[in-house]
Amino acid sequence: MSLTARIRIYLVLVAVLPCLAVMAVIYFHSVGQFESMDQRQIHRNVERFNGFFNSTRSEMRSMVTQMTASSDFQKAIANLKAGRMARSQLDPRPYGLDFLEITDSSFNVLATFNRPGLMGQPVHPGLKPSPDDSLRGLETVEYDIEGPHASFTFVRPLGSNLYLYTGKYIQDNFERSLAVLLDATVEIHFADASGAVYERMDPGSVYKVDQTYQALLSGGSNADYYMIATFATGADKPIFLDLLTATGVVALVSILAAIGLGMYITGRAKREIDNLVSATSRVASGDFSSPVMAYEEGEFSQLADSFSDMMLKLRDTQKRLATSEKIAAWQSVGRKIAHEVKNPLTPISISIDDLRRSHAEGQPNFDKILTETTTTIKSEVQRLTKLLDQFVGFARMQAPEITTVNPTSFVESIAAMFKREIEDKKLRIVNASIRTSFAFDPDAIKQVIINLVKNGFESDDFATVAIGISDVGSQLEILIEDTGPGFPPKKLENSFEPYVTTKKDGSGLGLVICHRIVHDHGGTMELFNRIEEGGGVRIHLPQ
């Protein structure tokens, strides 16, 4: 991954992650706060109901007390005690009550208002007399022709084993008033219909049910009804969610702006960097002619100017070094040529002196001496000519002409030149490359292989040579090994120095020419000695 891509990813992460982290913290913290606020508000509403409930009970208690103190009520009770029950007119409606019964001590109905079906029946199973004459409040389920009603009920002794049983139905308007007061949904469930769903709920306690909260306001298992308030939660959540959405939109716009700005900045930086990379590639390939121009003013412009100055200085330095190297190389070659030329000139000079002395002395075998002397001179001149011809050929070598070569045809052309050696088992050629074509100058590479194979044969009278061609990565490897004595340490140290040879009549330019051909192909050439005795040359050519 490129530096620009990494920078862009880092910018995106830096822009996105903090915003997401802050929004997540705000969201989860706010959710917890809202839940806590909901619980506190619900408990306050339940306390508000308790106050309202106690106030309602107090008003009803006052109504019952007022009713029992009225003359009409006292007259009705007197008639009951005197056995004149038909004359007992009991009407609780003026006092805001819905039902009224007079019972005996077993709470069997002796007189009733608007519930004649209860005459002689107990008003409430399990109801027992109170040890005192105080007004006792109950929560009960009462029945009339319209069905069951959750009720606030009061029981009070009247003397002579008579008891007052009166109260008020909890009507729909009462539930609606509670719903508005508590900001909740208020419902009454009867025990026979609700089963055991609400039996474990304690009055005044708040319970979480799914995503809502419920509280038992009134009633219970003893009352046979349950007044349940269901509180809606998250009343302020829409506002919070709107705020969070607005914050998210702003954050998203900021993130997109940051990403866009980062892309723009990194794009400009990438363009400048690519420009410098391209200039570096040109310099690496040896092109020092094109100066580097930045697209904009600033640090990259200064860097481009510095790079251009460095490139110009490097070009001048390279020219000076190349000139110095050429001078040094040709000085070395000149010294070696002079040394090699002196070698044949010395026997020529001696032969001429011997010939001149023999002629002056009148030697009787002068003809024989003349023949031998001229033969020596001619041989040395031929060696000198060969030396100069090789040097001229090395100096005039042309750049290789890279073409597409068929591997089979190339190997067969080499095998044809060494047909006898292959038949005599002195040469073996193995092509292990899977390439369908080779890319090099076939004549030049063939000259290299022929020269190296001949060197292998000349290393020892009984030497054998092996040629191996294989693939090494993206390169083609040509390996030529022989079973001769191998290379001496001095030759391995100065592998391709001209006029360094181990042959009696060698010029020392053979390996140098091979190395020059391989080098001009962009390849490498290496000399080595085999572990099992013998020498080898390893050539790598780019493909």
PDB file of C-alpha atoms in Angstrom, residues 351-507:
ATOM      1  CA  SER A 351      66.903 -13.113 -33.550  1.00  0.00           C
ATOM      2  CA  ILE A 352      67.921 -10.123 -35.654  1.00  0.00           C
ATOM      3  CA  ASP A 353      71.104  -9.657 -33.587  1.00  0.00           C
ATOM      4  CA  ASP A 354      71.982 -13.373 -33.964  1.00  0.00           C
ATOM      5  CA  LEU A 355      71.369 -13.218 -37.695  1.00  0.00           C
ATOM      6  CA  ARG A 356      73.551 -10.112 -38.084  1.00  0.00           C
ATOM      7  CA  ARG A 357      76.393 -11.640 -36.035  1.00  0.00           C
ATOM      8  CA  SER A 358      76.258 -14.929 -37.932  1.00  0.00           C
ATOM      9  CA  HIS A 359      76.481 -13.080 -41.247  1.00  0.00           C
ATOM     10  CA  ALA A 360      79.398 -10.969 -40.078  1.00  0.00           C
ATOM     11  CA  GLU A 361      81.275 -13.988 -38.817  1.00  0.00           C
ATOM     12  CA  GLY A 362      80.578 -15.911 -41.997  1.00  0.00           C
ATOM     13  CA  GLN A 363      79.105 -18.917 -40.264  1.00  0.00           C
ATOM     14  CA  PRO A 364      79.144 -21.946 -42.537  1.00  0.00           C
ATOM     15  CA  ASN A 365      75.527 -22.864 -41.471  1.00  0.00           C
ATOM     16  CA  PHE A 366      74.271 -19.364 -42.106  1.00  0.00           C
ATOM     17  CA  ASP A 367      71.441 -20.614 -44.331  1.00  0.00           C
ATOM     18  CA  LYS A 368      70.118 -22.775 -41.517  1.00  0.00           C
ATOM     19  CA  ILE A 369      70.451 -19.925 -39.030  1.00  0.00           C
ATOM     20  CA  LEU A 370      68.654 -17.606 -41.446  1.00  0.00           C
ATOM     21  CA  THR A 371      65.777 -20.025 -41.817  1.00  0.00           C
ATOM     22  CA  GLU A 372      65.382 -20.569 -38.074  1.00  0.00           C
ATOM     23  CA  THR A 373      65.690 -16.869 -37.309  1.00  0.00           C
ATOM     24  CA  THR A 374      63.132 -15.755 -39.886  1.00  0.00           C
ATOM     25  CA  THR A 375      60.775 -18.489 -38.722  1.00  0.00           C
ATOM     26  CA  THR A 376      60.999 -17.187 -35.148  1.00  0.00           C
ATOM     27  CA  ILE A 377      60.501 -13.615 -36.256  1.00  0.00           C
ATOM     28  CA  LYS A 378      57.466 -14.557 -38.386  1.00  0.00           C
ATOM     29  CA  SER A 379      55.907 -16.545 -35.510  1.00  0.00           C
ATOM     30  CA  GLU A 380      56.306 -13.654 -33.087  1.00  0.00           C
ATOM     31  CA  VAL A 381      54.931 -11.186 -35.619  1.00  0.00           C
ATOM     32  CA  GLN A 382      51.890 -13.435 -36.125  1.00  0.00           C
ATOM     33  CA  ARG A 383      51.350 -13.572 -32.350  1.00  0.00           C
ATOM     34  CA  LEU A 384      51.653  -9.809 -32.155  1.00  0.00           C
ATOM     35  CA  THR A 385      49.158  -9.401 -35.028  1.00  0.00           C
ATOM     36  CA  LYS A 386      46.702 -11.748 -33.335  1.00  0.00           C
ATOM     37  CA  LEU A 387      47.033  -9.794 -30.098  1.00  0.00           C
ATOM     38  CA  LEU A 388      46.348  -6.485 -31.831  1.00  0.00           C
ATOM     39  CA  ASP A 389      43.436  -7.935 -33.815  1.00  0.00           C
ATOM     40  CA  GLN A 390      41.762  -9.146 -30.594  1.00  0.00           C
ATOM     41  CA  PHE A 391      42.261  -5.767 -28.965  1.00  0.00           C
ATOM     42  CA  VAL A 392      40.788  -3.973 -31.951  1.00  0.00           C
ATOM     43  CA  GLY A 393      37.843  -6.366 -31.957  1.00  0.00           C
ATOM     44  CA  PHE A 394      37.246  -5.738 -28.237  1.00  0.00           C
ATOM     45  CA  ALA A 395      37.416  -1.965 -28.727  1.00  0.00           C
ATOM     46  CA  ARG A 396      34.984  -2.057 -31.672  1.00  0.00           C
ATOM     47  CA  MET A 397      32.300  -4.289 -30.070  1.00  0.00           C
ATOM     48  CA  GLN A 398      28.783  -3.133 -30.959  1.00  0.00           C
ATOM     49  CA  ALA A 399      25.706  -3.085 -28.729  1.00  0.00           C
ATOM     50  CA  PRO A 400      23.735  -6.363 -28.824  1.00  0.00           C
ATOM     51  CA  GLU A 401      20.631  -6.679 -30.973  1.00  0.00           C
ATOM     52  CA  ILE A 402      18.032  -8.239 -28.660  1.00  0.00           C
ATOM     53  CA  THR A 403      15.585 -10.486 -30.522  1.00  0.00           C
ATOM     54  CA  THR A 404      13.161 -13.290 -29.749  1.00  0.00           C
ATOM     55  CA  VAL A 405      14.990 -16.618 -29.938  1.00  0.00           C
ATOM     56  CA  ASN A 406      13.457 -20.071 -30.190  1.00  0.00           C
ATOM     57  CA  PRO A 407      15.012 -22.159 -27.360  1.00  0.00           C
ATOM     58  CA  THR A 408      15.036 -25.425 -29.305  1.00  0.00           C
ATOM     59  CA  SER A 409      16.669 -23.926 -32.383  1.00  0.00           C
ATOM     60  CA  PHE A 410      19.267 -22.120 -30.279  1.00  0.00           C
ATOM     61  CA  VAL A 411      20.277 -25.252 -28.364  1.00  0.00           C
ATOM     62  CA  GLU A 412      20.370 -27.301 -31.580  1.00  0.00           C
ATOM     63  CA  SER A 413      22.675 -24.728 -33.249  1.00  0.00           C
ATOM     64  CA  ILE A 414      25.154 -25.065 -30.376  1.00  0.00           C
ATOM     65  CA  ALA A 415      24.872 -28.865 -30.393  1.00  0.00           C
ATOM     66  CA  ALA A 416      25.603 -28.899 -34.147  1.00  0.00           C
ATOM     67  CA  MET A 417      28.939 -27.113 -33.580  1.00  0.00           C
ATOM     68  CA  PHE A 418      30.002 -29.663 -30.951  1.00  0.00           C
ATOM     69  CA  LYS A 419      28.473 -32.747 -32.523  1.00  0.00           C
ATOM     70  CA  ARG A 420      31.636 -34.848 -32.161  1.00  0.00           C
ATOM     71  CA  GLU A 421      32.165 -33.793 -28.527  1.00  0.00           C
ATOM     72  CA  ILE A 422      28.571 -34.706 -27.690  1.00  0.00           C
ATOM     73  CA  GLU A 423      28.948 -38.124 -29.371  1.00  0.00           C
ATOM     74  CA  ASP A 424      32.179 -38.699 -27.418  1.00  0.00           C
ATOM     75  CA  LYS A 425      30.375 -37.882 -24.154  1.00  0.00           C
ATOM     76  CA  LYS A 426      32.653 -34.892 -23.604  1.00  0.00           C
ATOM     77  CA  LEU A 427      29.799 -32.355 -23.765  1.00  0.00           C
ATOM     78  CA  ARG A 428      26.292 -32.505 -22.331  1.00  0.00           C
ATOM     79  CA  ILE A 429      23.567 -29.886 -22.935  1.00  0.00           C
ATOM     80  CA  VAL A 430      20.400 -29.709 -20.749  1.00  0.00           C
ATOM     81  CA  ASN A 431      17.651 -27.125 -21.318  1.00  0.00           C
ATOM     82  CA  ALA A 432      15.449 -27.087 -18.173  1.00  0.00           C
ATOM     83  CA  SER A 433      13.829 -23.730 -18.945  1.00  0.00           C
ATOM     84  CA  ILE A 434      10.056 -23.692 -19.469  1.00  0.00           C
ATOM     85  CA  ARG A 435      10.162 -20.466 -21.490  1.00  0.00           C
ATOM     86  CA  THR A 436       8.769 -20.566 -25.003  1.00  0.00           C
ATOM     87  CA  SER A 437      11.263 -17.939 -26.148  1.00  0.00           C
ATOM     88  CA  PHE A 438      14.569 -16.357 -25.124  1.00  0.00           C
ATOM     89  CA  ALA A 439      15.284 -12.625 -25.373  1.00  0.00           C
ATOM     90  CA  PHE A 440      18.947 -11.893 -26.287  1.00  0.00           C
ATOM     91  CA  ASP A 441      21.355 -11.461 -29.207  1.00  0.00           C
ATOM     92  CA  PRO A 442      21.718 -15.083 -30.382  1.00  0.00           C
ATOM     93  CA  ASP A 443      25.047 -14.611 -32.195  1.00  0.00           C
ATOM     94  CA  ALA A 444      26.623 -12.777 -29.248  1.00  0.00           C
ATOM     95  CA  ILE A 445      25.432 -15.287 -26.624  1.00  0.00           C
ATOM     96  CA  LYS A 446      26.451 -18.166 -28.891  1.00  0.00           C
ATOM     97  CA  GLN A 447      29.953 -16.626 -29.097  1.00  0.00           C
ATOM     98  CA  VAL A 448      30.050 -16.483 -25.278  1.00  0.00           C
ATOM     99  CA  ILE A 449      28.999 -20.130 -24.871  1.00  0.00           C
ATOM    100  CA  ILE A 450      31.424 -21.388 -27.560  1.00  0.00           C
ATOM    101  CA  ASN A 451      34.298 -19.481 -25.988  1.00  0.00           C
ATOM    102  CA  LEU A 452      33.511 -20.794 -22.496  1.00  0.00           C
ATOM    103  CA  VAL A 453      33.064 -24.389 -23.734  1.00  0.00           C
ATOM    104  CA  LYS A 454      36.450 -24.246 -25.537  1.00  0.00           C
ATOM    105  CA  ASN A 455      38.046 -22.880 -22.363  1.00  0.00           C
ATOM    106  CA  GLY A 456      36.585 -25.865 -20.475  1.00  0.00           C
ATOM    107  CA  PHE A 457      38.008 -28.366 -22.985  1.00  0.00           C
ATOM    108  CA  GLU A 458      41.406 -26.624 -22.949  1.00  0.00           C
ATOM    109  CA  SER A 459      41.599 -26.688 -19.143  1.00  0.00           C
ATOM    110  CA  ASP A 460      42.600 -30.369 -19.191  1.00  0.00           C
ATOM    111  CA  ASP A 461      43.135 -33.074 -21.810  1.00  0.00           C
ATOM    112  CA  PHE A 462      40.444 -35.258 -20.198  1.00  0.00           C
ATOM    113  CA  ALA A 463      38.005 -32.523 -19.160  1.00  0.00           C
ATOM    114  CA  THR A 464      34.284 -32.823 -19.903  1.00  0.00           C
ATOM    115  CA  VAL A 465      31.869 -29.894 -20.092  1.00  0.00           C
ATOM    116  CA  ALA A 466      28.168 -29.512 -19.167  1.00  0.00           C
ATOM    117  CA  ILE A 467      25.831 -26.713 -20.304  1.00  0.00           C
ATOM    118  CA  GLY A 468      22.681 -26.139 -18.231  1.00  0.00           C
ATOM    119  CA  ILE A 469      19.926 -23.658 -19.085  1.00  0.00           C
ATOM    120  CA  SER A 470      17.214 -22.956 -16.469  1.00  0.00           C
ATOM    121  CA  ASP A 471      14.878 -20.277 -15.075  1.00  0.00           C
ATOM    122  CA  VAL A 472      15.846 -18.339 -11.942  1.00  0.00           C
ATOM    123  CA  GLY A 473      13.035 -15.962 -11.062  1.00  0.00           C
ATOM    124  CA  SER A 474      12.586 -13.539 -13.936  1.00  0.00           C
ATOM    125  CA  GLN A 475      16.056 -14.289 -15.322  1.00  0.00           C
ATOM    126  CA  LEU A 476      17.534 -16.957 -17.567  1.00  0.00           C
ATOM    127  CA  GLU A 477      20.512 -18.815 -16.105  1.00  0.00           C
ATOM    128  CA  ILE A 478      23.227 -20.376 -18.320  1.00  0.00           C
ATOM    129  CA  LEU A 479      25.595 -22.581 -16.319  1.00  0.00           C
ATOM    130  CA  ILE A 480      28.798 -23.944 -17.952  1.00  0.00           C
ATOM    131  CA  GLU A 481      30.873 -26.346 -15.807  1.00  0.00           C
ATOM    132  CA  ASP A 482      33.951 -28.470 -16.572  1.00  0.00           C
ATOM    133  CA  THR A 483      35.851 -31.231 -14.790  1.00  0.00           C
ATOM    134  CA  GLY A 484      39.252 -29.559 -15.198  1.00  0.00           C
ATOM    135  CA  PRO A 485      41.550 -28.241 -12.485  1.00  0.00           C
ATOM    136  CA  GLY A 486      39.368 -25.156 -11.847  1.00  0.00           C
ATOM    137  CA  PHE A 487      40.393 -21.519 -11.680  1.00  0.00           C
ATOM    138  CA  PRO A 488      43.454 -20.425  -9.724  1.00  0.00           C
ATOM    139  CA  PRO A 489      42.777 -18.014  -6.820  1.00  0.00           C
ATOM    140  CA  LYS A 490      44.378 -15.088  -8.706  1.00  0.00           C
ATOM    141  CA  LYS A 491      41.986 -15.588 -11.619  1.00  0.00           C
ATOM    142  CA  LEU A 492      38.950 -15.707  -9.337  1.00  0.00           C
ATOM    143  CA  GLU A 493      40.175 -12.522  -7.665  1.00  0.00           C
ATOM    144  CA  ASN A 494      40.730 -10.702 -10.983  1.00  0.00           C
ATOM    145  CA  SER A 495      38.056 -12.503 -12.979  1.00  0.00           C
ATOM    146  CA  PHE A 496      37.679 -10.151 -15.905  1.00  0.00           C
ATOM    147  CA  GLU A 497      40.869  -8.124 -15.894  1.00  0.00           C
ATOM    148  CA  PRO A 498      42.320  -8.023 -19.457  1.00  0.00           C
ATOM    149  CA  TYR A 499      45.564  -9.845 -20.335  1.00  0.00           C
ATOM    150  CA  VAL A 500      45.384 -12.055 -17.257  1.00  0.00           C
ATOM    151  CA  THR A 501      45.504 -15.634 -18.582  1.00  0.00           C
ATOM    152  CA  THR A 502      46.620 -19.095 -17.501  1.00  0.00           C
ATOM    153  CA  LYS A 503      47.073 -20.381 -21.076  1.00  0.00           C
ATOM    154  CA  LYS A 504      50.481 -20.548 -22.698  1.00  0.00           C
ATOM    155  CA  ASP A 505      49.389 -18.743 -25.864  1.00  0.00           C
ATOM    156  CA  GLY A 506      46.326 -16.922 -24.407  1.00  0.00           C
ATOM    157  CA  SER A 507      45.776 -13.203 -24.817  1.00  0.00           C
TER     158      SER A 507
END
